[in-house]
Coordinates of C-alpha atoms in Angstrom, one line a residue:
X1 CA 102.3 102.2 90.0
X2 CA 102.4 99.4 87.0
X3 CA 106.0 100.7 84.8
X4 CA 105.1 98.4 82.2
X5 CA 102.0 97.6 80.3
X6 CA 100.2 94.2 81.3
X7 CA 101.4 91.4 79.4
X8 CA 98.0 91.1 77.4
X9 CA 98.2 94.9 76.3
X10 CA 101.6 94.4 74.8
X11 CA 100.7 91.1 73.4
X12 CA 97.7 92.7 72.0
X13 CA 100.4 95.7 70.3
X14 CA 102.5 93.3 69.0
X15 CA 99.6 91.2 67.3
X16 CA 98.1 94.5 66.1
X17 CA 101.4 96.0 64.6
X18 CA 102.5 92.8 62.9
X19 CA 99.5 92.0 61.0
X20 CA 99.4 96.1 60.2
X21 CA 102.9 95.2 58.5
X22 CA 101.4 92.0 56.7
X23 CA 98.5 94.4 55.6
X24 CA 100.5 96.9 54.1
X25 CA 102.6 95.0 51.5
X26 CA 99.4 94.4 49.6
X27 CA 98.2 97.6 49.4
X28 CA 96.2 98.8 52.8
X29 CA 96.4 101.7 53.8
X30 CA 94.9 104.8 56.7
X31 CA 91.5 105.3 56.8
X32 CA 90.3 107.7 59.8
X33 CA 87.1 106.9 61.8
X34 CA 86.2 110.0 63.4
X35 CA 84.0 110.2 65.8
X36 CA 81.3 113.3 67.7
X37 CA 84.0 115.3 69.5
X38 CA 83.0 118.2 71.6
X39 CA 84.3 120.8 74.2
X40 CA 84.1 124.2 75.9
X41 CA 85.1 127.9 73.9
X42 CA 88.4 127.0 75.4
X43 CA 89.6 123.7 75.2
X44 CA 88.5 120.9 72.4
X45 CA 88.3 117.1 72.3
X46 CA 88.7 115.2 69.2
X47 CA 88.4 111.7 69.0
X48 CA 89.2 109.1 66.1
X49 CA 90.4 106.1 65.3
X50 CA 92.6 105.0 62.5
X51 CA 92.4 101.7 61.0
X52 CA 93.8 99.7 58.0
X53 CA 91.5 99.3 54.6
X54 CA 91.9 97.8 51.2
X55 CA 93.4 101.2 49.0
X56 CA 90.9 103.2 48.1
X57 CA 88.3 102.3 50.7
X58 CA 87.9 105.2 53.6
X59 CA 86.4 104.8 57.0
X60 CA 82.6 104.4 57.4
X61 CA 80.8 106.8 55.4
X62 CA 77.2 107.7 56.4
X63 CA 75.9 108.1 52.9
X64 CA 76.2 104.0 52.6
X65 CA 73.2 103.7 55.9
X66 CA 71.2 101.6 54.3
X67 CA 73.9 98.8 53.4
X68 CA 75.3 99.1 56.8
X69 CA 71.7 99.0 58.4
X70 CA 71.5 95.1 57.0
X71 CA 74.3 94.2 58.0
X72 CA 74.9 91.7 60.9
X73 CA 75.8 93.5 63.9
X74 CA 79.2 91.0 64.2
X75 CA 80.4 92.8 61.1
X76 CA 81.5 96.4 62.8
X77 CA 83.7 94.8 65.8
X78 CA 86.1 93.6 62.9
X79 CA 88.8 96.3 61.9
X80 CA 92.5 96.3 61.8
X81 CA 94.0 99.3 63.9
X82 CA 96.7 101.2 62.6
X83 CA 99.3 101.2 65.7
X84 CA 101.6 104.3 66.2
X85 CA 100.8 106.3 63.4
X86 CA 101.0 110.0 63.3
X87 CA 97.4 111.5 63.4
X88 CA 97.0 115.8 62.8
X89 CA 93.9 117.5 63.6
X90 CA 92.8 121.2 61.3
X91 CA 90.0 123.3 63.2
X92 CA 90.2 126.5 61.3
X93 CA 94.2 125.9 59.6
X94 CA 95.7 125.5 63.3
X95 CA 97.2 122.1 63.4
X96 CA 97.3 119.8 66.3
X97 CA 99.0 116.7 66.0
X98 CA 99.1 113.0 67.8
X99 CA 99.5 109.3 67.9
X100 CA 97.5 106.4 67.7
X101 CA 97.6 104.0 70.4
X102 CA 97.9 100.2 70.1
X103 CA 94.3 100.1 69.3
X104 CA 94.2 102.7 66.9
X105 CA 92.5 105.7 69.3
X106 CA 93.5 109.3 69.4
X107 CA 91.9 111.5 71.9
X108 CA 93.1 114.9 71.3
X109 CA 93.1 118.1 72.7
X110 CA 93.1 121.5 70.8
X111 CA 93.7 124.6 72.9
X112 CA 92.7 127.6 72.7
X113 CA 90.4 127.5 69.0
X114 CA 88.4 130.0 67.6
X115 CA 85.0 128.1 67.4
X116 CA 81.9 129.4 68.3
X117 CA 79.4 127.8 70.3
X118 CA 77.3 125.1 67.9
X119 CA 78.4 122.2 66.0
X120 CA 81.1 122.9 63.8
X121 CA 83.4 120.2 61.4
X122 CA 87.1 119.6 61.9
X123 CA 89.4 117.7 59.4
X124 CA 91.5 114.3 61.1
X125 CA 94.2 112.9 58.7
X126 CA 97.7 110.9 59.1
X127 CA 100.5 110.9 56.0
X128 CA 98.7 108.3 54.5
X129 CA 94.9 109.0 54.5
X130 CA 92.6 111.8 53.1
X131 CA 90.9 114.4 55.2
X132 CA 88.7 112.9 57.2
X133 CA 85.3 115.3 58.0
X134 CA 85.0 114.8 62.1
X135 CA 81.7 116.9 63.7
X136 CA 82.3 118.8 66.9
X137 CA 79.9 120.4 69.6
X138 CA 81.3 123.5 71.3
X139 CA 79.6 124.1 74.2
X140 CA 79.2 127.6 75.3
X141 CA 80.4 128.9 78.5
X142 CA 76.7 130.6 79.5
X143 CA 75.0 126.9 78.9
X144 CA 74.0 126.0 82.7
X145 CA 72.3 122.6 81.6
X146 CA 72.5 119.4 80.1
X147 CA 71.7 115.5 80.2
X148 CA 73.7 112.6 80.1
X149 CA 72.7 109.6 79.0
X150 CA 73.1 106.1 79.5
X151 CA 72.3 103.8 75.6
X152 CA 71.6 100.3 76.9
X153 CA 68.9 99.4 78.0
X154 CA 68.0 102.9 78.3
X155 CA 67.4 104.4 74.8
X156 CA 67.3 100.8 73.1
X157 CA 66.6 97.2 75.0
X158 CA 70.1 95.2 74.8
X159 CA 69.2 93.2 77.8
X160 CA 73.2 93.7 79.0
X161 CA 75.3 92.1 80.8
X162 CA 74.2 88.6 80.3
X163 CA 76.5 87.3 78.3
X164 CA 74.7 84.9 75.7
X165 CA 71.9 87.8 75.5
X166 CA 74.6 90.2 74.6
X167 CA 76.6 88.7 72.4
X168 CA 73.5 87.7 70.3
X169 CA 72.2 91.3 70.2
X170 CA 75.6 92.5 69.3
X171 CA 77.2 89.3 66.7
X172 CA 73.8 88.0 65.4
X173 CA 71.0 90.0 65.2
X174 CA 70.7 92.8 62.4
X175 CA 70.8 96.4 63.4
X176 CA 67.3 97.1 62.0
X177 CA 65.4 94.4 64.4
X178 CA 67.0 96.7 68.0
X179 CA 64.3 98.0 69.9
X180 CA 63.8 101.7 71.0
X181 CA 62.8 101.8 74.8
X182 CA 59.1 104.1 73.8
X183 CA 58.8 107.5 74.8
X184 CA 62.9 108.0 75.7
X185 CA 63.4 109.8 72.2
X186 CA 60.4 112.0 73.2
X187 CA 61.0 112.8 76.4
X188 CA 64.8 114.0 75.2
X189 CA 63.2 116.1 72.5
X190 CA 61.0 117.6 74.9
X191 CA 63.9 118.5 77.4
X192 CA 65.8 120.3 75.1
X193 CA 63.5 122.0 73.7
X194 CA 63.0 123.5 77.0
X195 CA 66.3 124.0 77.3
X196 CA 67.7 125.9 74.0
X197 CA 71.7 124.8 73.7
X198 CA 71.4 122.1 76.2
X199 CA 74.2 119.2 75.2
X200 CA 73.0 116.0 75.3
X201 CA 75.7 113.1 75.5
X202 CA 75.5 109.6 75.7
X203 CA 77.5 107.8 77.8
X204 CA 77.8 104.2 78.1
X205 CA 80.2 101.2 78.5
X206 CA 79.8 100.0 74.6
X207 CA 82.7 99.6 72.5
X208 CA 83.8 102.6 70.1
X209 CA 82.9 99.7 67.5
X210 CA 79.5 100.1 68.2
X211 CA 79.2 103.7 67.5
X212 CA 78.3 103.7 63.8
X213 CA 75.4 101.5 64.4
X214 CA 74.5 103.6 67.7
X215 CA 74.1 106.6 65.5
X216 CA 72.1 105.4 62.8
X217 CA 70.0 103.7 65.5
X218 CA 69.9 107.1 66.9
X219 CA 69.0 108.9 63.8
X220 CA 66.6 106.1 63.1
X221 CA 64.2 106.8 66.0
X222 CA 64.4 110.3 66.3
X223 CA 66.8 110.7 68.9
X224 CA 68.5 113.7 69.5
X225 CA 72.3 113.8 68.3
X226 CA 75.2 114.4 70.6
X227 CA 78.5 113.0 71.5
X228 CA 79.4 109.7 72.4
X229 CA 81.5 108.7 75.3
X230 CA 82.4 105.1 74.9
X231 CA 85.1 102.3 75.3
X232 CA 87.8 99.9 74.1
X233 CA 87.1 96.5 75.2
X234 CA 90.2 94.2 75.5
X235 CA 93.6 94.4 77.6
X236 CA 94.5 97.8 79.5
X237 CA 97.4 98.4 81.3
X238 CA 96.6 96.9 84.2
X239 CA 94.6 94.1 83.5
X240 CA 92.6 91.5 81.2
X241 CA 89.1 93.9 80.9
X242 CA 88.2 97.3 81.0
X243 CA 86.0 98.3 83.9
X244 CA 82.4 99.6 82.3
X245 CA 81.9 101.5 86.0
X246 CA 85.6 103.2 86.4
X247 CA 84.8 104.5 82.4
X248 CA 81.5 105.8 83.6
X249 CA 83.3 107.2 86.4
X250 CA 85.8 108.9 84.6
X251 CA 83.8 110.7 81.7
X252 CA 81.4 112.0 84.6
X253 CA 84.2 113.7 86.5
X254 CA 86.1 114.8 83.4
X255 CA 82.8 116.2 82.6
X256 CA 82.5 117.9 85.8
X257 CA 85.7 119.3 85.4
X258 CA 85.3 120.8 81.9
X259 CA 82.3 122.2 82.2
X260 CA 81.9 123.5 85.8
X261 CA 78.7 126.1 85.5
X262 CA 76.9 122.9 84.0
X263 CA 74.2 120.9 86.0
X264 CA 73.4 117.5 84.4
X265 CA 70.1 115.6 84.1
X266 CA 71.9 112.1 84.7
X267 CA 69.3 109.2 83.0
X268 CA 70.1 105.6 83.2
X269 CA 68.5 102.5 84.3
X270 CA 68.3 100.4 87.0
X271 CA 69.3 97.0 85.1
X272 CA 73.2 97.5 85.5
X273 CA 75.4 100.1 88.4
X274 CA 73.7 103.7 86.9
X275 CA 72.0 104.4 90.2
X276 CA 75.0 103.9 92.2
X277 CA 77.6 105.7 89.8
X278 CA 75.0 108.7 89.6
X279 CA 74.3 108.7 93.2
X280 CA 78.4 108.6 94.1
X281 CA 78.7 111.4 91.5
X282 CA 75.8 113.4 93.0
X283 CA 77.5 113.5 96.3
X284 CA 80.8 114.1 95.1
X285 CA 79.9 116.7 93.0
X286 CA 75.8 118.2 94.4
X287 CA 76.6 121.1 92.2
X288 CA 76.9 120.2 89.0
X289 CA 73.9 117.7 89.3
X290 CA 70.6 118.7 88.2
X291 CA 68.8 115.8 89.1
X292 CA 68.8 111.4 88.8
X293 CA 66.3 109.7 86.4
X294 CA 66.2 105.8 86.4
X295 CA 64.3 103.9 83.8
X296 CA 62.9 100.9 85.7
X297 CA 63.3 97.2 83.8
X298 CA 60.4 95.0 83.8
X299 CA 60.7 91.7 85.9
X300 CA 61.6 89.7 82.9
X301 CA 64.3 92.7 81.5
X302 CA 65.6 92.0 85.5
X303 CA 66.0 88.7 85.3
X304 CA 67.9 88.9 81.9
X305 CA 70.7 91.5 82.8
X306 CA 70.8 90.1 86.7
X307 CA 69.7 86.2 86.8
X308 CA 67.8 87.5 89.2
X309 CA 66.2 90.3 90.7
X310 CA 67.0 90.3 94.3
X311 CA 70.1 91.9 94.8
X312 CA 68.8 95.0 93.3
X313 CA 66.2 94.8 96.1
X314 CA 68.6 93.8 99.1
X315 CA 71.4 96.8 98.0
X316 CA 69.3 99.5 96.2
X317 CA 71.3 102.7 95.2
X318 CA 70.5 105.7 97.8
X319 CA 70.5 109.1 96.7
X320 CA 72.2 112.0 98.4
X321 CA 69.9 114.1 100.6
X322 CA 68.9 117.3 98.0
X323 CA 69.6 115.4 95.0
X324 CA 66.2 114.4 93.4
X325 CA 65.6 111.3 91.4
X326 CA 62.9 109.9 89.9
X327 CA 61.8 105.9 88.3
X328 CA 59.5 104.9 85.3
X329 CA 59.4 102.4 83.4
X330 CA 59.3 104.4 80.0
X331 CA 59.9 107.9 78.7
X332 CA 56.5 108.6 78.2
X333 CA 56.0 107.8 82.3
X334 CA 59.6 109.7 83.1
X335 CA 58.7 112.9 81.1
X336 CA 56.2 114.3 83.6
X337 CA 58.5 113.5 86.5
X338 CA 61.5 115.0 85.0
X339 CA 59.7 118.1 83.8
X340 CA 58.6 118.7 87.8
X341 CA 62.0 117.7 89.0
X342 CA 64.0 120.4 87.0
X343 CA 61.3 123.1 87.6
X344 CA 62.5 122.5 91.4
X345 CA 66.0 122.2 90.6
X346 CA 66.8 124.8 88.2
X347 CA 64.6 127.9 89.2

């Protein structure tokens, strides 16, 4: 086991804390970017990040959507994280506290709280900030159903992981001009509504810069809200890059493990590794899947995320024997196979 951080991590600390310094002789100061936490009536999970601003300025506020919705989607990757700072988290006057990693990130649990099942608000501040307003979804322990969700190229066209494709989406092009993939929004409506107190969460490899514009886009298109399980690109502790898979991975089984009773409608697409992750979850963990549905990429969507289309025909993903899955290339297509699927699944 690594003792020590890889070198680019604590390069990347070092950079980060002594332009934090620089920053606060003129003036910056905390401002909290909370994020959708969520949890079980027994155990929460809050997540944040703090960064530095001008003083005076908070984090992103959603009342300012329509400036931010103009905006060049290169704008939101570019924040200063405040390293090592004290973070403490108020759900109902009991205090929970933390520290900010080298990117700024807290990821905090509170246990035991008092909160009902439902979406709920909890206050994130350091010494140096205001309040910060952070939504929550408590899950309650009778819910026996949910979905998880992939976002690229599965509830909006990104065309990941080429490269040049990507980086254009994500640097260049304005958050207004992304594409919903039709009939995804509905068919999630429809889901839930068949399934009162369902959680839906999305889950994807994006960066937690993203997630502003991900939930106007989400709001946007009529989408369901939910939490958000993304990532930090950039050093880790043992290496240059995070892995998009292992992160996948990980949420799934930490899923798994706090919420138990709960069997997942897992929906991805077929244009990066979601049939294989959801197949190796579905046969690690048969019980707590309700079912697999891919959204299938058009040739030229193929080509774009792959180069080319072939491998995905030579190693297709193969799903555990009693786990059903369905393919189409749309929600409106998907809808009618997923409504049959979870009839056999969940009677």
């Amino acid at each position: 086991m690594r003792k020590r951080p890889f070198l680019a991590a604590r390069i990347e600390k070092q950079i980060n804390r002594q332009i934090g310094v620089t920053l606060r002789r003129f003036g910056w100061r905390d401002a909290v970017v909370a994020y959708t936490g969520y949890g079980s009536q027994k155990r929460l999970r809050v997540l944040a990040r703090v960064v530095l601003a001008p003083h005076g300025a908070t984090g992103i506020n959603t009342t300012r959507e329509e400036i931010w919705a103009a905006r060049r989607g290169w704008r939101n990757f570019f924040s200063v994280p405040a390293v090592n700072r004290p973070v403490q988290v108020s759900v109902h006057g009991q205090i929970t506290h933390a520290i900010t990693d080298r990117n700024g990130y807290v990821d905090i649990a509170v246990s035991p709280h008092d909160l009902r099942p439902g979406w709920h608000h909890v206050y994130i501040s350091t010494g140096d900030s205001e309040p910060t307003v952070a939504p929550v979804l408590v899950i309650g322990d009778d819910v026996r159903f949910g979905v998880i969700s992939d976002i690229d190229d599965t509830i909006l066209t990104s065309y990941l992981p080429r490269l040049l494709t990507a980086a254009y989406n994500s640097f260049v092009l304005r958050e207004s001009a992304r594409v919903p993939v039709p009939g995804m929004a509905q068919m999630y409506s429809a889901i839930l509504r068949k399934h009162p107190g369902a959680p839906l969460i999305y889950l994807s490899t994006g960066a937690w810069s993203t997630k502003p514009f991900l939930e106007r886009f989400i709001g946007r298109h009529g989408y369901p809200s939910g939490p958000m399980l993304l990532t930090d690109w950039g050093p880790t502790n043992t290496g240059w890059f995070r892995s998009g898979p292992a992160h996948k991975r990980a949420s799934l089984a930490s899923l798994a493990r706090d919420f138990p009773q709960i069997r997942w409608l897992l929906v991805g697409d077929d244009g990066q590794h979601d049939p294989w992750i959801y197949a190796e979850f579905a046969r690690k963990r048969p019980e707590n899947v309700a079912g697999i549905a891919i959204r299938e990429l058009a040739t030229m969507e193929q080509v774009l995320a792959h180069g080319t289309p072939v491998e995905m025909m030579l190693f297709p993903a193969t799903t555990p024997s009693g786990i059903l899955e369905v393919r189409a290339p749309d929600g409106y297509h998907l809808l009618p196979l997923v409504q049959a699927m979870l009839e056999k699944r969940l009677r």
